[in-house]
Amino acid sequence: MFTGLLIVLLPLLLGYLVPVRHAGAMALINRGVNLSVYAILLLMGVSLAGLDNLASQLSRMGAQAGLLFAFTAATNLIGLVWLSRRLRMNVSGSPVVANAPTSKLSAMLGSLALVGVVIGGVLIGLLLGWLVGDTAYAWSEQLAEWALYALLALIGCQLRNSGMPLKQILLNRFGLAIAATVAACSLLAGLLAAPLLGLTWNQGLAMASGFGWYSLSGILIGDQLGPLMGGVAFFNDLARELLAFVLIPLFIHRATPLAIGYGGATSMDFTLPVIQQHGGVACVPIAVVSGFILSLLSPPLMLFFLSL
């Protein structure tokens, strides 16, 4: 039962065992992760093009992604509002960064660019299907699987060499509380949405275990449950990040855990500059710890639930 889980987790663990001390090598690893994500999402689009009755399947995917996102947003907002009242964090005195490295608009455009990659993959898949037939979809799935193994190994290297000591993570109670709340609320959403999506309970939990890491959830879910469900997971987690960009400036001073936590795993990378810009430097370590924990939990949880 756990053979598939071990096969996919092995590259992640092997990558985590590799220490990288040279800045140039780390830059290459980061670039490799980005290129792998784009390549796999392109191949996911090619696989989507091979679905029978493509238009109706895409419509179904949109409806299911919207349903899962509605449950995810509701449970996360309720849980993080409750946590905000319990923790009563106050960052109003923290100096705000006027020129954060990434603006909210450019960050949102970067996220939407991934949607364009998937759409491009669908168009390429339709063209290949017309030129060479269904064999195009078979090799695209095989290539995506190998690219996934490479991506997981590179992600393992990133996590090992993130510069976040374990002691610092375990001692940051705010980051731990936010990560635990986001994980619990997201899993509850997957459990509640599973019957409405026609999924088993463990598949629903797997769909909800991306915690906003859309570039990984779409790949892992698609590899196990097919391109349609992979697309649902991708758009559900992408919608989380896009909503986070709206919530951060609105709630960073009134409900800090909500603003930091809603982005999930992205609070350590894509949404971090926006958190830094609007909340100040005091929010940065909390956001990094929360995002790091969720990033560490996401791949093994997804694979574990899919293996049941």
JSON list of N, CA, C and O in Angstrom, two decimals, residues 78-118:
[
{"chain": "A", "resi": 78, "resn": "ILE", "atom": "N", "xyz": [-12.65, 31.00, 9.38]},
{"chain": "A", "resi": 78, "resn": "ILE", "atom": "CA", "xyz": [-13.23, 30.82, 10.72]},
{"chain": "A", "resi": 78, "resn": "ILE", "atom": "C", "xyz": [-12.14, 30.46, 11.74]},
{"chain": "A", "resi": 78, "resn": "ILE", "atom": "O", "xyz": [-12.05, 31.05, 12.82]},
{"chain": "A", "resi": 79, "resn": "GLY", "atom": "N", "xyz": [-11.29, 29.50, 11.37]},
{"chain": "A", "resi": 79, "resn": "GLY", "atom": "CA", "xyz": [-10.23, 29.07, 12.28]},
{"chain": "A", "resi": 79, "resn": "GLY", "atom": "C", "xyz": [-9.23, 30.18, 12.58]},
{"chain": "A", "resi": 79, "resn": "GLY", "atom": "O", "xyz": [-8.80, 30.36, 13.73]},
{"chain": "A", "resi": 80, "resn": "LEU", "atom": "N", "xyz": [-8.84, 30.94, 11.56]},
{"chain": "A", "resi": 80, "resn": "LEU", "atom": "CA", "xyz": [-7.84, 31.99, 11.76]},
{"chain": "A", "resi": 80, "resn": "LEU", "atom": "C", "xyz": [-8.41, 33.21, 12.47]},
{"chain": "A", "resi": 80, "resn": "LEU", "atom": "O", "xyz": [-7.69, 33.91, 13.19]},
{"chain": "A", "resi": 81, "resn": "VAL", "atom": "N", "xyz": [-9.70, 33.49, 12.29]},
{"chain": "A", "resi": 81, "resn": "VAL", "atom": "CA", "xyz": [-10.35, 34.56, 13.07]},
{"chain": "A", "resi": 81, "resn": "VAL", "atom": "C", "xyz": [-10.35, 34.17, 14.55]},
{"chain": "A", "resi": 81, "resn": "VAL", "atom": "O", "xyz": [-10.04, 34.99, 15.43]},
{"chain": "A", "resi": 82, "resn": "TRP", "atom": "N", "xyz": [-10.70, 32.91, 14.83]},
{"chain": "A", "resi": 82, "resn": "TRP", "atom": "CA", "xyz": [-10.66, 32.42, 16.21]},
{"chain": "A", "resi": 82, "resn": "TRP", "atom": "C", "xyz": [-9.25, 32.53, 16.79]},
{"chain": "A", "resi": 82, "resn": "TRP", "atom": "O", "xyz": [-9.06, 32.98, 17.93]},
{"chain": "A", "resi": 83, "resn": "LEU", "atom": "N", "xyz": [-8.24, 32.13, 16.02]},
{"chain": "A", "resi": 83, "resn": "LEU", "atom": "CA", "xyz": [-6.86, 32.19, 16.49]},
{"chain": "A", "resi": 83, "resn": "LEU", "atom": "C", "xyz": [-6.43, 33.64, 16.72]},
{"chain": "A", "resi": 83, "resn": "LEU", "atom": "O", "xyz": [-5.70, 33.93, 17.68]},
{"chain": "A", "resi": 84, "resn": "SER", "atom": "N", "xyz": [-6.86, 34.55, 15.85]},
{"chain": "A", "resi": 84, "resn": "SER", "atom": "CA", "xyz": [-6.50, 35.96, 16.00]},
{"chain": "A", "resi": 84, "resn": "SER", "atom": "C", "xyz": [-7.01, 36.52, 17.32]},
{"chain": "A", "resi": 84, "resn": "SER", "atom": "O", "xyz": [-6.33, 37.33, 17.99]},
{"chain": "A", "resi": 85, "resn": "ARG", "atom": "N", "xyz": [-8.20, 36.10, 17.73]},
{"chain": "A", "resi": 85, "resn": "ARG", "atom": "CA", "xyz": [-8.75, 36.55, 19.00]},
{"chain": "A", "resi": 85, "resn": "ARG", "atom": "C", "xyz": [-8.03, 35.93, 20.19]},
{"chain": "A", "resi": 85, "resn": "ARG", "atom": "O", "xyz": [-7.89, 36.55, 21.24]},
{"chain": "A", "resi": 86, "resn": "ARG", "atom": "N", "xyz": [-7.54, 34.70, 20.01]},
{"chain": "A", "resi": 86, "resn": "ARG", "atom": "CA", "xyz": [-6.84, 34.01, 21.09]},
{"chain": "A", "resi": 86, "resn": "ARG", "atom": "C", "xyz": [-5.42, 34.55, 21.28]},
{"chain": "A", "resi": 86, "resn": "ARG", "atom": "O", "xyz": [-4.99, 34.78, 22.41]},
{"chain": "A", "resi": 87, "resn": "LEU", "atom": "N", "xyz": [-4.71, 34.76, 20.18]},
{"chain": "A", "resi": 87, "resn": "LEU", "atom": "CA", "xyz": [-3.31, 35.18, 20.29]},
{"chain": "A", "resi": 87, "resn": "LEU", "atom": "C", "xyz": [-3.16, 36.67, 20.57]},
{"chain": "A", "resi": 87, "resn": "LEU", "atom": "O", "xyz": [-2.21, 37.10, 21.21]},
{"chain": "A", "resi": 88, "resn": "ARG", "atom": "N", "xyz": [-4.07, 37.46, 20.01]},
{"chain": "A", "resi": 88, "resn": "ARG", "atom": "CA", "xyz": [-4.03, 38.93, 20.18]},
{"chain": "A", "resi": 88, "resn": "ARG", "atom": "C", "xyz": [-2.64, 39.50, 19.83]},
{"chain": "A", "resi": 88, "resn": "ARG", "atom": "O", "xyz": [-2.04, 40.24, 20.61]},
{"chain": "A", "resi": 89, "resn": "MET", "atom": "N", "xyz": [-2.14, 39.11, 18.67]},
{"chain": "A", "resi": 89, "resn": "MET", "atom": "CA", "xyz": [-0.86, 39.64, 18.20]},
{"chain": "A", "resi": 89, "resn": "MET", "atom": "C", "xyz": [-1.02, 41.10, 17.80]},
{"chain": "A", "resi": 89, "resn": "MET", "atom": "O", "xyz": [-2.03, 41.50, 17.23]},
{"chain": "A", "resi": 90, "resn": "ASN", "atom": "N", "xyz": [0.00, 41.89, 18.07]},
{"chain": "A", "resi": 90, "resn": "ASN", "atom": "CA", "xyz": [-0.04, 43.32, 17.73]},
{"chain": "A", "resi": 90, "resn": "ASN", "atom": "C", "xyz": [1.27, 43.70, 17.06]},
{"chain": "A", "resi": 90, "resn": "ASN", "atom": "O", "xyz": [2.33, 43.70, 17.67]},
{"chain": "A", "resi": 91, "resn": "VAL", "atom": "N", "xyz": [1.20, 44.01, 15.78]},
{"chain": "A", "resi": 91, "resn": "VAL", "atom": "CA", "xyz": [2.40, 44.41, 15.02]},
{"chain": "A", "resi": 91, "resn": "VAL", "atom": "C", "xyz": [2.30, 45.85, 14.54]},
{"chain": "A", "resi": 91, "resn": "VAL", "atom": "O", "xyz": [3.03, 46.26, 13.66]},
{"chain": "A", "resi": 92, "resn": "SER", "atom": "N", "xyz": [1.38, 46.61, 15.15]},
{"chain": "A", "resi": 92, "resn": "SER", "atom": "CA", "xyz": [1.15, 47.98, 14.68]},
{"chain": "A", "resi": 92, "resn": "SER", "atom": "C", "xyz": [2.38, 48.87, 14.86]},
{"chain": "A", "resi": 92, "resn": "SER", "atom": "O", "xyz": [2.56, 49.85, 14.14]},
{"chain": "A", "resi": 93, "resn": "GLY", "atom": "N", "xyz": [3.26, 48.51, 15.82]},
{"chain": "A", "resi": 93, "resn": "GLY", "atom": "CA", "xyz": [4.45, 49.32, 16.04]},
{"chain": "A", "resi": 93, "resn": "GLY", "atom": "C", "xyz": [5.65, 48.89, 15.21]},
{"chain": "A", "resi": 93, "resn": "GLY", "atom": "O", "xyz": [6.70, 49.52, 15.28]},
{"chain": "A", "resi": 94, "resn": "SER", "atom": "N", "xyz": [5.50, 47.85, 14.45]},
{"chain": "A", "resi": 94, "resn": "SER", "atom": "CA", "xyz": [6.62, 47.34, 13.65]},
{"chain": "A", "resi": 94, "resn": "SER", "atom": "C", "xyz": [6.87, 48.23, 12.45]},
{"chain": "A", "resi": 94, "resn": "SER", "atom": "O", "xyz": [5.93, 48.66, 11.77]},
{"chain": "A", "resi": 95, "resn": "PRO", "atom": "N", "xyz": [8.14, 48.55, 12.17]},
{"chain": "A", "resi": 95, "resn": "PRO", "atom": "CA", "xyz": [8.42, 49.40, 11.00]},
{"chain": "A", "resi": 95, "resn": "PRO", "atom": "C", "xyz": [8.00, 48.73, 9.70]},
{"chain": "A", "resi": 95, "resn": "PRO", "atom": "O", "xyz": [8.30, 47.57, 9.46]},
{"chain": "A", "resi": 96, "resn": "VAL", "atom": "N", "xyz": [7.29, 49.48, 8.88]},
{"chain": "A", "resi": 96, "resn": "VAL", "atom": "CA", "xyz": [6.80, 48.97, 7.60]},
{"chain": "A", "resi": 96, "resn": "VAL", "atom": "C", "xyz": [7.85, 49.18, 6.53]},
{"chain": "A", "resi": 96, "resn": "VAL", "atom": "O", "xyz": [8.52, 50.20, 6.48]},
{"chain": "A", "resi": 97, "resn": "VAL", "atom": "N", "xyz": [7.99, 48.19, 5.66]},
{"chain": "A", "resi": 97, "resn": "VAL", "atom": "CA", "xyz": [8.98, 48.27, 4.58]},
{"chain": "A", "resi": 97, "resn": "VAL", "atom": "C", "xyz": [8.35, 48.96, 3.37]},
{"chain": "A", "resi": 97, "resn": "VAL", "atom": "O", "xyz": [7.38, 48.48, 2.81]},
{"chain": "A", "resi": 98, "resn": "ALA", "atom": "N", "xyz": [8.91, 50.07, 2.99]},
{"chain": "A", "resi": 98, "resn": "ALA", "atom": "CA", "xyz": [8.30, 50.85, 1.91]},
{"chain": "A", "resi": 98, "resn": "ALA", "atom": "C", "xyz": [8.51, 50.24, 0.55]},
{"chain": "A", "resi": 98, "resn": "ALA", "atom": "O", "xyz": [7.66, 50.33, -0.33]},
{"chain": "A", "resi": 99, "resn": "ASN", "atom": "N", "xyz": [9.67, 49.63, 0.35]},
{"chain": "A", "resi": 99, "resn": "ASN", "atom": "CA", "xyz": [9.99, 49.07, -0.97]},
{"chain": "A", "resi": 99, "resn": "ASN", "atom": "C", "xyz": [10.29, 47.58, -0.85]},
{"chain": "A", "resi": 99, "resn": "ASN", "atom": "O", "xyz": [11.44, 47.15, -0.94]},
{"chain": "A", "resi": 100, "resn": "ALA", "atom": "N", "xyz": [9.26, 46.80, -0.61]},
{"chain": "A", "resi": 100, "resn": "ALA", "atom": "CA", "xyz": [9.43, 45.35, -0.54]},
{"chain": "A", "resi": 100, "resn": "ALA", "atom": "C", "xyz": [9.87, 44.83, -1.90]},
{"chain": "A", "resi": 100, "resn": "ALA", "atom": "O", "xyz": [9.58, 45.44, -2.92]},
{"chain": "A", "resi": 101, "resn": "PRO", "atom": "N", "xyz": [10.58, 43.70, -1.95]},
{"chain": "A", "resi": 101, "resn": "PRO", "atom": "CA", "xyz": [11.16, 43.24, -3.21]},
{"chain": "A", "resi": 101, "resn": "PRO", "atom": "C", "xyz": [10.16, 42.87, -4.29]},
{"chain": "A", "resi": 101, "resn": "PRO", "atom": "O", "xyz": [10.49, 42.82, -5.45]},
{"chain": "A", "resi": 102, "resn": "THR", "atom": "N", "xyz": [8.92, 42.58, -3.91]},
{"chain": "A", "resi": 102, "resn": "THR", "atom": "CA", "xyz": [7.92, 42.21, -4.90]},
{"chain": "A", "resi": 102, "resn": "THR", "atom": "C", "xyz": [6.61, 42.89, -4.58]},
{"chain": "A", "resi": 102, "resn": "THR", "atom": "O", "xyz": [6.14, 42.80, -3.46]},
{"chain": "A", "resi": 103, "resn": "SER", "atom": "N", "xyz": [6.00, 43.59, -5.55]},
{"chain": "A", "resi": 103, "resn": "SER", "atom": "CA", "xyz": [4.72, 44.24, -5.31]},
{"chain": "A", "resi": 103, "resn": "SER", "atom": "C", "xyz": [3.59, 43.21, -5.37]},
{"chain": "A", "resi": 103, "resn": "SER", "atom": "O", "xyz": [3.75, 42.13, -5.92]},
{"chain": "A", "resi": 104, "resn": "LYS", "atom": "N", "xyz": [2.45, 43.60, -4.79]},
{"chain": "A", "resi": 104, "resn": "LYS", "atom": "CA", "xyz": [1.30, 42.70, -4.80]},
{"chain": "A", "resi": 104, "resn": "LYS", "atom": "C", "xyz": [0.87, 42.39, -6.22]},
{"chain": "A", "resi": 104, "resn": "LYS", "atom": "O", "xyz": [0.55, 41.26, -6.56]},
{"chain": "A", "resi": 105, "resn": "LEU", "atom": "N", "xyz": [0.87, 43.40, -7.09]},
{"chain": "A", "resi": 105, "resn": "LEU", "atom": "CA", "xyz": [0.44, 43.20, -8.47]},
{"chain": "A", "resi": 105, "resn": "LEU", "atom": "C", "xyz": [1.35, 42.25, -9.21]},
{"chain": "A", "resi": 105, "resn": "LEU", "atom": "O", "xyz": [0.89, 41.31, -9.87]},
{"chain": "A", "resi": 106, "resn": "SER", "atom": "N", "xyz": [2.67, 42.45, -9.08]},
{"chain": "A", "resi": 106, "resn": "SER", "atom": "CA", "xyz": [3.60, 41.57, -9.81]},
{"chain": "A", "resi": 106, "resn": "SER", "atom": "C", "xyz": [3.54, 40.15, -9.27]},
{"chain": "A", "resi": 106, "resn": "SER", "atom": "O", "xyz": [3.69, 39.18, -10.03]},
{"chain": "A", "resi": 107, "resn": "ALA", "atom": "N", "xyz": [3.32, 40.00, -7.95]},
{"chain": "A", "resi": 107, "resn": "ALA", "atom": "CA", "xyz": [3.20, 38.66, -7.37]},
{"chain": "A", "resi": 107, "resn": "ALA", "atom": "C", "xyz": [1.96, 37.95, -7.91]},
{"chain": "A", "resi": 107, "resn": "ALA", "atom": "O", "xyz": [1.99, 36.76, -8.23]},
{"chain": "A", "resi": 108, "resn": "MET", "atom": "N", "xyz": [0.85, 38.67, -8.01]},
{"chain": "A", "resi": 108, "resn": "MET", "atom": "CA", "xyz": [-0.38, 38.08, -8.54]},
{"chain": "A", "resi": 108, "resn": "MET", "atom": "C", "xyz": [-0.20, 37.70, -10.00]},
{"chain": "A", "resi": 108, "resn": "MET", "atom": "O", "xyz": [-0.67, 36.65, -10.45]},
{"chain": "A", "resi": 109, "resn": "LEU", "atom": "N", "xyz": [0.49, 38.56, -10.76]},
{"chain": "A", "resi": 109, "resn": "LEU", "atom": "CA", "xyz": [0.72, 38.25, -12.17]},
{"chain": "A", "resi": 109, "resn": "LEU", "atom": "C", "xyz": [1.60, 37.02, -12.32]},
{"chain": "A", "resi": 109, "resn": "LEU", "atom": "O", "xyz": [1.40, 36.21, -13.23]},
{"chain": "A", "resi": 110, "resn": "GLY", "atom": "N", "xyz": [2.58, 36.86, -11.41]},
{"chain": "A", "resi": 110, "resn": "GLY", "atom": "CA", "xyz": [3.41, 35.67, -11.44]},
{"chain": "A", "resi": 110, "resn": "GLY", "atom": "C", "xyz": [2.61, 34.40, -11.20]},
{"chain": "A", "resi": 110, "resn": "GLY", "atom": "O", "xyz": [2.85, 33.37, -11.83]},
{"chain": "A", "resi": 111, "resn": "SER", "atom": "N", "xyz": [1.63, 34.48, -10.29]},
{"chain": "A", "resi": 111, "resn": "SER", "atom": "CA", "xyz": [0.77, 33.32, -10.03]},
{"chain": "A", "resi": 111, "resn": "SER", "atom": "C", "xyz": [-0.10, 33.01, -11.24]},
{"chain": "A", "resi": 111, "resn": "SER", "atom": "O", "xyz": [-0.26, 31.85, -11.62]},
{"chain": "A", "resi": 112, "resn": "LEU", "atom": "N", "xyz": [-0.67, 34.06, -11.83]},
{"chain": "A", "resi": 112, "resn": "LEU", "atom": "CA", "xyz": [-1.55, 33.85, -12.98]},
{"chain": "A", "resi": 112, "resn": "LEU", "atom": "C", "xyz": [-0.78, 33.35, -14.19]},
{"chain": "A", "resi": 112, "resn": "LEU", "atom": "O", "xyz": [-1.36, 32.71, -15.08]},
{"chain": "A", "resi": 113, "resn": "ALA", "atom": "N", "xyz": [0.53, 33.63, -14.23]},
{"chain": "A", "resi": 113, "resn": "ALA", "atom": "CA", "xyz": [1.33, 33.13, -15.36]},
{"chain": "A", "resi": 113, "resn": "ALA", "atom": "C", "xyz": [1.33, 31.61, -15.40]},
{"chain": "A", "resi": 113, "resn": "ALA", "atom": "O", "xyz": [1.40, 31.01, -16.47]},
{"chain": "A", "resi": 114, "resn": "LEU", "atom": "N", "xyz": [1.23, 30.97, -14.22]},
{"chain": "A", "resi": 114, "resn": "LEU", "atom": "CA", "xyz": [1.19, 29.52, -14.18]},
{"chain": "A", "resi": 114, "resn": "LEU", "atom": "C", "xyz": [-0.10, 28.99, -14.82]},
{"chain": "A", "resi": 114, "resn": "LEU", "atom": "O", "xyz": [-0.10, 27.91, -15.41]},
{"chain": "A", "resi": 115, "resn": "VAL", "atom": "N", "xyz": [-1.18, 29.75, -14.68]},
{"chain": "A", "resi": 115, "resn": "VAL", "atom": "CA", "xyz": [-2.42, 29.37, -15.36]},
{"chain": "A", "resi": 115, "resn": "VAL", "atom": "C", "xyz": [-2.21, 29.39, -16.87]},
{"chain": "A", "resi": 115, "resn": "VAL", "atom": "O", "xyz": [-2.66, 28.51, -17.60]},
{"chain": "A", "resi": 116, "resn": "GLY", "atom": "N", "xyz": [-1.48, 30.42, -17.33]},
{"chain": "A", "resi": 116, "resn": "GLY", "atom": "CA", "xyz": [-1.17, 30.51, -18.75]},
{"chain": "A", "resi": 116, "resn": "GLY", "atom": "C", "xyz": [-0.35, 29.33, -19.24]},
{"chain": "A", "resi": 116, "resn": "GLY", "atom": "O", "xyz": [-0.53, 28.87, -20.37]},
{"chain": "A", "resi": 117, "resn": "VAL", "atom": "N", "xyz": [0.55, 28.82, -18.39]},
{"chain": "A", "resi": 117, "resn": "VAL", "atom": "CA", "xyz": [1.36, 27.66, -18.76]},
{"chain": "A", "resi": 117, "resn": "VAL", "atom": "C", "xyz": [0.46, 26.43, -18.95]},
{"chain": "A", "resi": 117, "resn": "VAL", "atom": "O", "xyz": [0.62, 25.67, -19.91]},
{"chain": "A", "resi": 118, "resn": "VAL", "atom": "N", "xyz": [-0.49, 26.24, -18.02]},
{"chain": "A", "resi": 118, "resn": "VAL", "atom": "CA", "xyz": [-1.41, 25.10, -18.14]},
{"chain": "A", "resi": 118, "resn": "VAL", "atom": "C", "xyz": [-2.25, 25.22, -19.41]},
{"chain": "A", "resi": 118, "resn": "VAL", "atom": "O", "xyz": [-2.43, 24.24, -20.15]}
]
